[in-house]
Amino acid sequence: MNIRLCLSALFLLSLAACGKGGAEHASASGKNASAPAARRLSGADVVRAEVRPLAAAIPFTGSLNALTSSAVASEVDANVREVRVREGEAVRRGQLLAVLDAESLGQSVAEQNAQLDNSKARLKLAKVKLDKQRELLGKGFISQVRSTSWKATSG
């Protein structure tokens, strides 16, 4: 039993001696192998974090749909000479959006005035003829049937 005790003690001492030497060796070589060397940072590498507005923008492509929209139409047929607002810009009721070509509008107005003058002249002539028909009917030179048919074809 004494031999057994001696052998056990010797075995434990040898294990302790192996473990101690191995631990020192592992700790000395483990520091170098597993952890990288420490780096020194300069003052330019270190910045204090602070809250401030974002100065950089990121461009991207996409499409937007308006919540509300309005149809814009012109009351006259003319060419646009100048556009005073840009797409997407907010506008007010009555604001000038575009300038139309006055020359084409002037021609259109002149055309309408010429048609008006022509209609006035035709009306005046029809009134003169009506007055003559009434006068002839009153004097008995034409019949009532003839006067009625003239009114129907002229009017």
PDB file of N, CA and C in Angstrom, residues 50-154:
ATOM      1  N   GLU A  50     -20.961  63.324 -33.076  1.00  0.00           N
ATOM      2  CA  GLU A  50     -21.869  64.405 -32.717  1.00  0.00           C
ATOM      3  C   GLU A  50     -23.057  64.393 -33.670  1.00  0.00           C
ATOM      4  N   VAL A  51     -24.153  64.960 -33.224  1.00  0.00           N
ATOM      5  CA  VAL A  51     -25.362  65.042 -34.040  1.00  0.00           C
ATOM      6  C   VAL A  51     -25.286  66.301 -34.880  1.00  0.00           C
ATOM      7  N   ARG A  52     -25.496  66.167 -36.217  1.00  0.00           N
ATOM      8  CA  ARG A  52     -25.499  67.316 -37.113  1.00  0.00           C
ATOM      9  C   ARG A  52     -26.275  66.945 -38.382  1.00  0.00           C
ATOM     10  N   PRO A  53     -26.660  67.943 -39.203  1.00  0.00           N
ATOM     11  CA  PRO A  53     -27.434  67.650 -40.416  1.00  0.00           C
ATOM     12  C   PRO A  53     -26.615  66.833 -41.422  1.00  0.00           C
ATOM     13  N   LEU A  54     -27.320  66.019 -42.175  1.00  0.00           N
ATOM     14  CA  LEU A  54     -26.683  65.190 -43.186  1.00  0.00           C
ATOM     15  C   LEU A  54     -26.278  66.070 -44.362  1.00  0.00           C
ATOM     16  N   ALA A  55     -24.999  66.069 -44.716  1.00  0.00           N
ATOM     17  CA  ALA A  55     -24.497  66.930 -45.783  1.00  0.00           C
ATOM     18  C   ALA A  55     -24.403  66.202 -47.112  1.00  0.00           C
ATOM     19  N   ALA A  56     -24.390  64.909 -47.108  1.00  0.00           N
ATOM     20  CA  ALA A  56     -24.239  64.151 -48.348  1.00  0.00           C
ATOM     21  C   ALA A  56     -25.595  63.612 -48.785  1.00  0.00           C
ATOM     22  N   ALA A  57     -25.789  63.519 -50.080  1.00  0.00           N
ATOM     23  CA  ALA A  57     -27.023  62.972 -50.645  1.00  0.00           C
ATOM     24  C   ALA A  57     -26.689  61.777 -51.515  1.00  0.00           C
ATOM     25  N   ILE A  58     -27.626  60.878 -51.607  1.00  0.00           N
ATOM     26  CA  ILE A  58     -27.432  59.689 -52.423  1.00  0.00           C
ATOM     27  C   ILE A  58     -28.384  59.769 -53.611  1.00  0.00           C
ATOM     28  N   PRO A  59     -27.862  59.891 -54.836  1.00  0.00           N
ATOM     29  CA  PRO A  59     -28.764  59.966 -56.000  1.00  0.00           C
ATOM     30  C   PRO A  59     -29.345  58.586 -56.311  1.00  0.00           C
ATOM     31  N   PHE A  60     -30.623  58.571 -56.669  1.00  0.00           N
ATOM     32  CA  PHE A  60     -31.256  57.326 -57.070  1.00  0.00           C
ATOM     33  C   PHE A  60     -32.364  57.639 -58.054  1.00  0.00           C
ATOM     34  N   THR A  61     -32.850  56.639 -58.729  1.00  0.00           N
ATOM     35  CA  THR A  61     -33.897  56.796 -59.725  1.00  0.00           C
ATOM     36  C   THR A  61     -35.186  56.195 -59.192  1.00  0.00           C
ATOM     37  N   GLY A  62     -36.302  56.855 -59.473  1.00  0.00           N
ATOM     38  CA  GLY A  62     -37.591  56.352 -59.025  1.00  0.00           C
ATOM     39  C   GLY A  62     -38.700  57.180 -59.629  1.00  0.00           C
ATOM     40  N   SER A  63     -39.912  56.924 -59.225  1.00  0.00           N
ATOM     41  CA  SER A  63     -41.042  57.706 -59.715  1.00  0.00           C
ATOM     42  C   SER A  63     -41.934  58.068 -58.537  1.00  0.00           C
ATOM     43  N   LEU A  64     -42.537  59.244 -58.631  1.00  0.00           N
ATOM     44  CA  LEU A  64     -43.439  59.735 -57.602  1.00  0.00           C
ATOM     45  C   LEU A  64     -44.814  59.938 -58.217  1.00  0.00           C
ATOM     46  N   ASN A  65     -45.841  59.674 -57.460  1.00  0.00           N
ATOM     47  CA  ASN A  65     -47.201  59.925 -57.900  1.00  0.00           C
ATOM     48  C   ASN A  65     -47.806  60.969 -56.986  1.00  0.00           C
ATOM     49  N   ALA A  66     -48.444  61.980 -57.584  1.00  0.00           N
ATOM     50  CA  ALA A  66     -49.043  63.055 -56.808  1.00  0.00           C
ATOM     51  C   ALA A  66     -50.294  62.565 -56.094  1.00  0.00           C
ATOM     52  N   LEU A  67     -50.522  63.092 -54.892  1.00  0.00           N
ATOM     53  CA  LEU A  67     -51.755  62.770 -54.182  1.00  0.00           C
ATOM     54  C   LEU A  67     -52.941  63.446 -54.844  1.00  0.00           C
ATOM     55  N   THR A  68     -52.728  64.684 -55.287  1.00  0.00           N
ATOM     56  CA  THR A  68     -53.769  65.411 -56.008  1.00  0.00           C
ATOM     57  C   THR A  68     -53.168  65.971 -57.283  1.00  0.00           C
ATOM     58  N   SER A  69     -53.981  66.079 -58.306  1.00  0.00           N
ATOM     59  CA  SER A  69     -53.503  66.647 -59.566  1.00  0.00           C
ATOM     60  C   SER A  69     -54.626  67.445 -60.200  1.00  0.00           C
ATOM     61  N   SER A  70     -54.267  68.304 -61.134  1.00  0.00           N
ATOM     62  CA  SER A  70     -55.240  69.139 -61.827  1.00  0.00           C
ATOM     63  C   SER A  70     -54.947  69.115 -63.311  1.00  0.00           C
ATOM     64  N   ALA A  71     -56.005  69.146 -64.101  1.00  0.00           N
ATOM     65  CA  ALA A  71     -55.849  69.220 -65.550  1.00  0.00           C
ATOM     66  C   ALA A  71     -55.824  70.702 -65.938  1.00  0.00           C
ATOM     67  N   VAL A  72     -54.892  71.058 -66.778  1.00  0.00           N
ATOM     68  CA  VAL A  72     -54.763  72.439 -67.232  1.00  0.00           C
ATOM     69  C   VAL A  72     -55.056  72.465 -68.724  1.00  0.00           C
ATOM     70  N   ALA A  73     -55.938  73.376 -69.133  1.00  0.00           N
ATOM     71  CA  ALA A  73     -56.287  73.482 -70.546  1.00  0.00           C
ATOM     72  C   ALA A  73     -56.411  74.955 -70.915  1.00  0.00           C
ATOM     73  N   SER A  74     -56.150  75.243 -72.154  1.00  0.00           N
ATOM     74  CA  SER A  74     -56.242  76.607 -72.655  1.00  0.00           C
ATOM     75  C   SER A  74     -57.597  76.822 -73.299  1.00  0.00           C
ATOM     76  N   GLU A  75     -58.115  78.038 -73.185  1.00  0.00           N
ATOM     77  CA  GLU A  75     -59.391  78.362 -73.809  1.00  0.00           C
ATOM     78  C   GLU A  75     -59.231  78.677 -75.286  1.00  0.00           C
ATOM     79  N   VAL A  76     -58.008  78.927 -75.726  1.00  0.00           N
ATOM     80  CA  VAL A  76     -57.753  79.274 -77.127  1.00  0.00           C
ATOM     81  C   VAL A  76     -56.707  78.336 -77.700  1.00  0.00           C
ATOM     82  N   ASP A  77     -56.691  78.245 -79.017  1.00  0.00           N
ATOM     83  CA  ASP A  77     -55.713  77.422 -79.711  1.00  0.00           C
ATOM     84  C   ASP A  77     -54.541  78.318 -80.120  1.00  0.00           C
ATOM     85  N   ALA A  78     -53.408  78.162 -79.441  1.00  0.00           N
ATOM     86  CA  ALA A  78     -52.242  79.007 -79.728  1.00  0.00           C
ATOM     87  C   ALA A  78     -50.971  78.265 -79.358  1.00  0.00           C
ATOM     88  N   ASN A  79     -49.842  78.754 -79.871  1.00  0.00           N
ATOM     89  CA  ASN A  79     -48.530  78.187 -79.545  1.00  0.00           C
ATOM     90  C   ASN A  79     -48.026  78.803 -78.248  1.00  0.00           C
ATOM     91  N   VAL A  80     -47.333  77.996 -77.443  1.00  0.00           N
ATOM     92  CA  VAL A  80     -46.753  78.474 -76.189  1.00  0.00           C
ATOM     93  C   VAL A  80     -45.411  79.120 -76.489  1.00  0.00           C
ATOM     94  N   ARG A  81     -45.260  80.372 -76.080  1.00  0.00           N
ATOM     95  CA  ARG A  81     -44.009  81.093 -76.306  1.00  0.00           C
ATOM     96  C   ARG A  81     -43.059  80.956 -75.123  1.00  0.00           C
ATOM     97  N   GLU A  82     -43.607  80.926 -73.897  1.00  0.00           N
ATOM     98  CA  GLU A  82     -42.764  80.874 -72.705  1.00  0.00           C
ATOM     99  C   GLU A  82     -43.503  80.135 -71.594  1.00  0.00           C
ATOM    100  N   VAL A  83     -42.789  79.266 -70.880  1.00  0.00           N
ATOM    101  CA  VAL A  83     -43.355  78.553 -69.727  1.00  0.00           C
ATOM    102  C   VAL A  83     -42.760  79.173 -68.477  1.00  0.00           C
ATOM    103  N   ARG A  84     -43.611  79.598 -67.553  1.00  0.00           N
ATOM    104  CA  ARG A  84     -43.153  80.331 -66.369  1.00  0.00           C
ATOM    105  C   ARG A  84     -43.002  79.464 -65.121  1.00  0.00           C
ATOM    106  N   VAL A  85     -43.413  78.204 -65.161  1.00  0.00           N
ATOM    107  CA  VAL A  85     -43.273  77.314 -64.007  1.00  0.00           C
ATOM    108  C   VAL A  85     -42.614  76.021 -64.447  1.00  0.00           C
ATOM    109  N   ARG A  86     -42.032  75.315 -63.473  1.00  0.00           N
ATOM    110  CA  ARG A  86     -41.381  74.040 -63.765  1.00  0.00           C
ATOM    111  C   ARG A  86     -42.276  72.903 -63.295  1.00  0.00           C
ATOM    112  N   GLU A  87     -42.067  71.742 -63.856  1.00  0.00           N
ATOM    113  CA  GLU A  87     -42.845  70.563 -63.488  1.00  0.00           C
ATOM    114  C   GLU A  87     -42.648  70.256 -62.009  1.00  0.00           C
ATOM    115  N   GLY A  88     -43.750  70.028 -61.322  1.00  0.00           N
ATOM    116  CA  GLY A  88     -43.686  69.712 -59.905  1.00  0.00           C
ATOM    117  C   GLY A  88     -43.722  70.925 -58.991  1.00  0.00           C
ATOM    118  N   GLU A  89     -43.617  72.129 -59.532  1.00  0.00           N
ATOM    119  CA  GLU A  89     -43.617  73.345 -58.730  1.00  0.00           C
ATOM    120  C   GLU A  89     -45.038  73.659 -58.270  1.00  0.00           C
ATOM    121  N   ALA A  90     -45.184  74.109 -57.040  1.00  0.00           N
ATOM    122  CA  ALA A  90     -46.501  74.476 -56.513  1.00  0.00           C
ATOM    123  C   ALA A  90     -46.950  75.786 -57.151  1.00  0.00           C
ATOM    124  N   VAL A  91     -48.228  75.885 -57.510  1.00  0.00           N
ATOM    125  CA  VAL A  91     -48.780  77.088 -58.125  1.00  0.00           C
ATOM    126  C   VAL A  91     -50.035  77.512 -57.370  1.00  0.00           C
ATOM    127  N   ARG A  92     -50.409  78.781 -57.563  1.00  0.00           N
ATOM    128  CA  ARG A  92     -51.615  79.331 -56.945  1.00  0.00           C
ATOM    129  C   ARG A  92     -52.678  79.539 -58.021  1.00  0.00           C
ATOM    130  N   ARG A  93     -53.916  79.598 -57.600  1.00  0.00           N
ATOM    131  CA  ARG A  93     -55.022  79.852 -58.526  1.00  0.00           C
ATOM    132  C   ARG A  93     -54.834  81.242 -59.133  1.00  0.00           C
ATOM    133  N   GLY A  94     -54.924  81.320 -60.453  1.00  0.00           N
ATOM    134  CA  GLY A  94     -54.782  82.591 -61.150  1.00  0.00           C
ATOM    135  C   GLY A  94     -53.352  82.941 -61.527  1.00  0.00           C
ATOM    136  N   GLN A  95     -52.379  82.141 -61.095  1.00  0.00           N
ATOM    137  CA  GLN A  95     -50.970  82.414 -61.409  1.00  0.00           C
ATOM    138  C   GLN A  95     -50.726  82.187 -62.898  1.00  0.00           C
ATOM    139  N   LEU A  96     -49.912  83.049 -63.509  1.00  0.00           N
ATOM    140  CA  LEU A  96     -49.554  82.917 -64.920  1.00  0.00           C
ATOM    141  C   LEU A  96     -48.600  81.746 -65.081  1.00  0.00           C
ATOM    142  N   LEU A  97     -49.018  80.732 -65.835  1.00  0.00           N
ATOM    143  CA  LEU A  97     -48.214  79.530 -66.022  1.00  0.00           C
ATOM    144  C   LEU A  97     -47.418  79.572 -67.311  1.00  0.00           C
ATOM    145  N   ALA A  98     -48.010  80.135 -68.369  1.00  0.00           N
ATOM    146  CA  ALA A  98     -47.353  80.162 -69.671  1.00  0.00           C
ATOM    147  C   ALA A  98     -47.804  81.395 -70.434  1.00  0.00           C
ATOM    148  N   VAL A  99     -46.956  81.833 -71.347  1.00  0.00           N
ATOM    149  CA  VAL A  99     -47.280  82.960 -72.218  1.00  0.00           C
ATOM    150  C   VAL A  99     -47.519  82.387 -73.610  1.00  0.00           C
ATOM    151  N   LEU A 100     -48.677  82.723 -74.190  1.00  0.00           N
ATOM    152  CA  LEU A 100     -49.034  82.224 -75.518  1.00  0.00           C
ATOM    153  C   LEU A 100     -48.558  83.206 -76.581  1.00  0.00           C
ATOM    154  N   ASP A 101     -48.361  82.694 -77.791  1.00  0.00           N
ATOM    155  CA  ASP A 101     -47.899  83.507 -78.914  1.00  0.00           C
ATOM    156  C   ASP A 101     -49.012  84.473 -79.323  1.00  0.00           C
ATOM    157  N   ALA A 102     -48.783  85.773 -79.152  1.00  0.00           N
ATOM    158  CA  ALA A 102     -49.796  86.790 -79.429  1.00  0.00           C
ATOM    159  C   ALA A 102     -50.087  86.917 -80.918  1.00  0.00           C
ATOM    160  N   GLU A 103     -49.126  86.602 -81.765  1.00  0.00           N
ATOM    161  CA  GLU A 103     -49.329  86.727 -83.207  1.00  0.00           C
ATOM    162  C   GLU A 103     -50.427  85.776 -83.689  1.00  0.00           C
ATOM    163  N   SER A 104     -50.362  84.528 -83.273  1.00  0.00           N
ATOM    164  CA  SER A 104     -51.394  83.576 -83.692  1.00  0.00           C
ATOM    165  C   SER A 104     -52.744  83.947 -83.084  1.00  0.00           C
ATOM    166  N   LEU A 105     -52.725  84.480 -81.852  1.00  0.00           N
ATOM    167  CA  LEU A 105     -53.979  84.927 -81.242  1.00  0.00           C
ATOM    168  C   LEU A 105     -54.533  86.140 -81.979  1.00  0.00           C
ATOM    169  N   GLY A 106     -53.663  87.051 -82.386  1.00  0.00           N
ATOM    170  CA  GLY A 106     -54.099  88.225 -83.146  1.00  0.00           C
ATOM    171  C   GLY A 106     -54.727  87.837 -84.467  1.00  0.00           C
ATOM    172  N   GLN A 107     -54.148  86.853 -85.130  1.00  0.00           N
ATOM    173  CA  GLN A 107     -54.727  86.374 -86.387  1.00  0.00           C
ATOM    174  C   GLN A 107     -56.094  85.753 -86.146  1.00  0.00           C
ATOM    175  N   SER A 108     -56.227  85.011 -85.079  1.00  0.00           N
ATOM    176  CA  SER A 108     -57.504  84.383 -84.747  1.00  0.00           C
ATOM    177  C   SER A 108     -58.561  85.441 -84.442  1.00  0.00           C
ATOM    178  N   VAL A 109     -58.181  86.483 -83.709  1.00  0.00           N
ATOM    179  CA  VAL A 109     -59.118  87.565 -83.392  1.00  0.00           C
ATOM    180  C   VAL A 109     -59.523  88.302 -84.667  1.00  0.00           C
ATOM    181  N   ALA A 110     -58.566  88.559 -85.551  1.00  0.00           N
ATOM    182  CA  ALA A 110     -58.874  89.244 -86.815  1.00  0.00           C
ATOM    183  C   ALA A 110     -59.835  88.404 -87.652  1.00  0.00           C
ATOM    184  N   GLU A 111     -59.632  87.095 -87.670  1.00  0.00           N
ATOM    185  CA  GLU A 111     -60.510  86.189 -88.399  1.00  0.00           C
ATOM    186  C   GLU A 111     -61.929  86.237 -87.838  1.00  0.00           C
ATOM    187  N   GLN A 112     -62.026  86.203 -86.519  1.00  0.00           N
ATOM    188  CA  GLN A 112     -63.340  86.244 -85.873  1.00  0.00           C
ATOM    189  C   GLN A 112     -64.030  87.591 -86.129  1.00  0.00           C
ATOM    190  N   ASN A 113     -63.270  88.682 -86.105  1.00  0.00           N
ATOM    191  CA  ASN A 113     -63.845  90.006 -86.391  1.00  0.00           C
ATOM    192  C   ASN A 113     -64.348  90.087 -87.824  1.00  0.00           C
ATOM    193  N   ALA A 114     -63.606  89.498 -88.767  1.00  0.00           N
ATOM    194  CA  ALA A 114     -64.040  89.501 -90.169  1.00  0.00           C
ATOM    195  C   ALA A 114     -65.340  88.717 -90.329  1.00  0.00           C
ATOM    196  N   GLN A 115     -65.457  87.582 -89.634  1.00  0.00           N
ATOM    197  CA  GLN A 115     -66.696  86.800 -89.697  1.00  0.00           C
ATOM    198  C   GLN A 115     -67.857  87.566 -89.073  1.00  0.00           C
ATOM    199  N   LEU A 116     -67.577  88.297 -87.991  1.00  0.00           N
ATOM    200  CA  LEU A 116     -68.608  89.101 -87.347  1.00  0.00           C
ATOM    201  C   LEU A 116     -69.083  90.216 -88.274  1.00  0.00           C
ATOM    202  N   ASP A 117     -68.140  90.923 -88.932  1.00  0.00           N
ATOM    203  CA  ASP A 117     -68.506  91.980 -89.879  1.00  0.00           C
ATOM    204  C   ASP A 117     -69.343  91.424 -91.023  1.00  0.00           C
ATOM    205  N   ASN A 118     -68.963  90.244 -91.530  1.00  0.00           N
ATOM    206  CA  ASN A 118     -69.708  89.610 -92.615  1.00  0.00           C
ATOM    207  C   ASN A 118     -71.136  89.269 -92.161  1.00  0.00           C
ATOM    208  N   SER A 119     -71.258  88.740 -90.952  1.00  0.00           N
ATOM    209  CA  SER A 119     -72.589  88.399 -90.433  1.00  0.00           C
ATOM    210  C   SER A 119     -73.437  89.656 -90.234  1.00  0.00           C
ATOM    211  N   LYS A 120     -72.823  90.734 -89.759  1.00  0.00           N
ATOM    212  CA  LYS A 120     -73.559  91.996 -89.575  1.00  0.00           C
ATOM    213  C   LYS A 120     -74.055  92.528 -90.917  1.00  0.00           C
ATOM    214  N   ALA A 121     -73.197  92.453 -91.932  1.00  0.00           N
ATOM    215  CA  ALA A 121     -73.588  92.938 -93.269  1.00  0.00           C
ATOM    216  C   ALA A 121     -74.738  92.093 -93.825  1.00  0.00           C
ATOM    217  N   ARG A 122     -74.673  90.776 -93.649  1.00  0.00           N
ATOM    218  CA  ARG A 122     -75.743  89.902 -94.146  1.00  0.00           C
ATOM    219  C   ARG A 122     -77.053  90.170 -93.406  1.00  0.00           C
ATOM    220  N   LEU A 123     -76.975  90.443 -92.087  1.00  0.00           N
ATOM    221  CA  LEU A 123     -78.167  90.768 -91.307  1.00  0.00           C
ATOM    222  C   LEU A 123     -78.788  92.076 -91.794  1.00  0.00           C
ATOM    223  N   LYS A 124     -77.944  93.065 -92.041  1.00  0.00           N
ATOM    224  CA  LYS A 124     -78.437  94.362 -92.520  1.00  0.00           C
ATOM    225  C   LYS A 124     -79.135  94.205 -93.873  1.00  0.00           C
ATOM    226  N   LEU A 125     -78.538  93.419 -94.766  1.00  0.00           N
ATOM    227  CA  LEU A 125     -79.130  93.168 -96.082  1.00  0.00           C
ATOM    228  C   LEU A 125     -80.460  92.420 -95.943  1.00  0.00           C
ATOM    229  N   ALA A 126     -80.523  91.447 -95.051  1.00  0.00           N
ATOM    230  CA  ALA A 126     -81.763  90.698 -94.846  1.00  0.00           C
ATOM    231  C   ALA A 126     -82.859  91.609 -94.303  1.00  0.00           C
ATOM    232  N   LYS A 127     -82.497  92.544 -93.403  1.00  0.00           N
ATOM    233  CA  LYS A 127     -83.492  93.489 -92.871  1.00  0.00           C
ATOM    234  C   LYS A 127     -84.025  94.404 -93.978  1.00  0.00           C
ATOM    235  N   VAL A 128     -83.126  94.876 -94.860  1.00  0.00           N
ATOM    236  CA  VAL A 128     -83.548  95.731 -95.975  1.00  0.00           C
ATOM    237  C   VAL A 128     -84.508  94.965 -96.892  1.00  0.00           C
ATOM    238  N   LYS A 129     -84.155  93.690 -97.207  1.00  0.00           N
ATOM    239  CA  LYS A 129     -85.023  92.886 -98.076  1.00  0.00           C
ATOM    240  C   LYS A 129     -86.374  92.629 -97.413  1.00  0.00           C
ATOM    241  N   LEU A 130     -86.361  92.382 -96.093  1.00  0.00           N
ATOM    242  CA  LEU A 130     -87.610  92.147 -95.376  1.00  0.00           C
ATOM    243  C   LEU A 130     -88.490  93.391 -95.423  1.00  0.00           C
ATOM    244  N   ASP A 131     -87.869  94.555 -95.211  1.00  0.00           N
ATOM    245  CA  ASP A 131     -88.628  95.801 -95.277  1.00  0.00           C
ATOM    246  C   ASP A 131     -89.235  95.989 -96.669  1.00  0.00           C
ATOM    247  N   LYS A 132     -88.485  95.663 -97.748  1.00  0.00           N
ATOM    248  CA  LYS A 132     -88.988  95.791 -99.121  1.00  0.00           C
ATOM    249  C   LYS A 132     -90.154  94.820 -99.352  1.00  0.00           C
ATOM    250  N   GLN A 133     -90.013  93.587 -98.839  1.00  0.00           N
ATOM    251  CA  GLN A 133     -91.083  92.603 -99.005  1.00  0.00           C
ATOM    252  C   GLN A 133     -92.357  93.069 -98.298  1.00  0.00           C
ATOM    253  N   ARG A 134     -92.198  93.631 -97.098  1.00  0.00           N
ATOM    254  CA  ARG A 134     -93.364  94.133 -96.368  1.00  0.00           C
ATOM    255  C   ARG A 134     -94.027  95.287 -97.131  1.00  0.00           C
ATOM    256  N   GLU A 135     -93.163  96.159 -97.677  1.00  0.00           N
ATOM    257  CA  GLU A 135     -93.694  97.302 -98.451  1.00  0.00           C
ATOM    258  C   GLU A 135     -94.444  96.808 -99.689  1.00  0.00           C
ATOM    259  N   LEU A 136     -93.868  95.843-100.419  1.00  0.00           N
ATOM    260  CA  LEU A 136     -94.517  95.306-101.613  1.00  0.00           C
ATOM    261  C   LEU A 136     -95.803  94.565-101.243  1.00  0.00           C
ATOM    262  N   LEU A 137     -95.792  93.848-100.106  1.00  0.00           N
ATOM    263  CA  LEU A 137     -96.975  93.141 -99.654  1.00  0.00           C
ATOM    264  C   LEU A 137     -98.071  94.129 -99.281  1.00  0.00           C
ATOM    265  N   GLY A 138     -97.669  95.218 -98.634  1.00  0.00           N
ATOM    266  CA  GLY A 138     -98.627  96.247 -98.227  1.00  0.00           C
ATOM    267  C   GLY A 138     -99.278  96.930 -99.426  1.00  0.00           C
ATOM    268  N   LYS A 139     -98.561  97.097-100.510  1.00  0.00           N
ATOM    269  CA  LYS A 139     -99.090  97.760-101.708  1.00  0.00           C
ATOM    270  C   LYS A 139     -99.826  96.767-102.611  1.00  0.00           C
ATOM    271  N   GLY A 140     -99.735  95.464-102.258  1.00  0.00           N
ATOM    272  CA  GLY A 140    -100.421  94.448-103.040  1.00  0.00           C
ATOM    273  C   GLY A 140     -99.674  94.002-104.275  1.00  0.00           C
ATOM    274  N   PHE A 141     -98.419  94.323-104.391  1.00  0.00           N
ATOM    275  CA  PHE A 141     -97.643  93.913-105.565  1.00  0.00           C
ATOM    276  C   PHE A 141     -97.229  92.434-105.496  1.00  0.00           C
ATOM    277  N   ILE A 142     -97.143  91.870-104.263  1.00  0.00           N
ATOM    278  CA  ILE A 142     -96.845  90.450-104.136  1.00  0.00           C
ATOM    279  C   ILE A 142     -97.890  89.822-103.223  1.00  0.00           C
ATOM    280  N   SER A 143     -98.071  88.501-103.342  1.00  0.00           N
ATOM    281  CA  SER A 143     -99.073  87.805-102.536  1.00  0.00           C
ATOM    282  C   SER A 143     -98.491  87.437-101.170  1.00  0.00           C
ATOM    283  N   GLN A 144     -99.379  87.093-100.268  1.00  0.00           N
ATOM    284  CA  GLN A 144     -98.980  86.665 -98.934  1.00  0.00           C
ATOM    285  C   GLN A 144     -98.167  85.372 -99.008  1.00  0.00           C
ATOM    286  N   VAL A 145     -98.506  84.482 -99.938  1.00  0.00           N
ATOM    287  CA  VAL A 145     -97.790  83.217-100.106  1.00  0.00           C
ATOM    288  C   VAL A 145     -96.353  83.492-100.524  1.00  0.00           C
ATOM    289  N   ARG A 146     -96.187  84.403-101.471  1.00  0.00           N
ATOM    290  CA  ARG A 146     -94.834  84.757-101.943  1.00  0.00           C
ATOM    291  C   ARG A 146     -94.012  85.363-100.820  1.00  0.00           C
ATOM    292  N   SER A 147     -94.594  86.220-100.001  1.00  0.00           N
ATOM    293  CA  SER A 147     -93.885  86.864 -98.893  1.00  0.00           C
ATOM    294  C   SER A 147     -93.496  85.829 -97.852  1.00  0.00           C
ATOM    295  N   THR A 148     -94.365  84.882 -97.544  1.00  0.00           N
ATOM    296  CA  THR A 148     -94.097  83.838 -96.557  1.00  0.00           C
ATOM    297  C   THR A 148     -92.993  82.912 -97.060  1.00  0.00           C
ATOM    298  N   SER A 149     -93.030  82.555 -98.361  1.00  0.00           N
ATOM    299  CA  SER A 149     -91.988  81.679 -98.902  1.00  0.00           C
ATOM    300  C   SER A 149     -90.625  82.383 -98.924  1.00  0.00           C
ATOM    301  N   TRP A 150     -90.621  83.706 -99.171  1.00  0.00           N
ATOM    302  CA  TRP A 150     -89.349  84.436 -99.159  1.00  0.00           C
ATOM    303  C   TRP A 150     -88.770  84.436 -97.750  1.00  0.00           C
ATOM    304  N   LYS A 151     -89.599  84.635 -96.724  1.00  0.00           N
ATOM    305  CA  LYS A 151     -89.140  84.625 -95.331  1.00  0.00           C
ATOM    306  C   LYS A 151     -88.566  83.269 -94.961  1.00  0.00           C
ATOM    307  N   ALA A 152     -89.225  82.212 -95.452  1.00  0.00           N
ATOM    308  CA  ALA A 152     -88.772  80.850 -95.120  1.00  0.00           C
ATOM    309  C   ALA A 152     -87.418  80.538 -95.768  1.00  0.00           C
ATOM    310  N   THR A 153     -87.208  80.966 -97.004  1.00  0.00           N
ATOM    311  CA  THR A 153     -85.949  80.681 -97.699  1.00  0.00           C
ATOM    312  C   THR A 153     -84.830  81.618 -97.266  1.00  0.00           C
ATOM    313  N   SER A 154     -85.113  82.815 -96.824  1.00  0.00           N
ATOM    314  CA  SER A 154     -84.078  83.769 -96.436  1.00  0.00           C
ATOM    315  C   SER A 154     -83.650  83.584 -94.997  1.00  0.00           C
TER     316      SER A 154
END
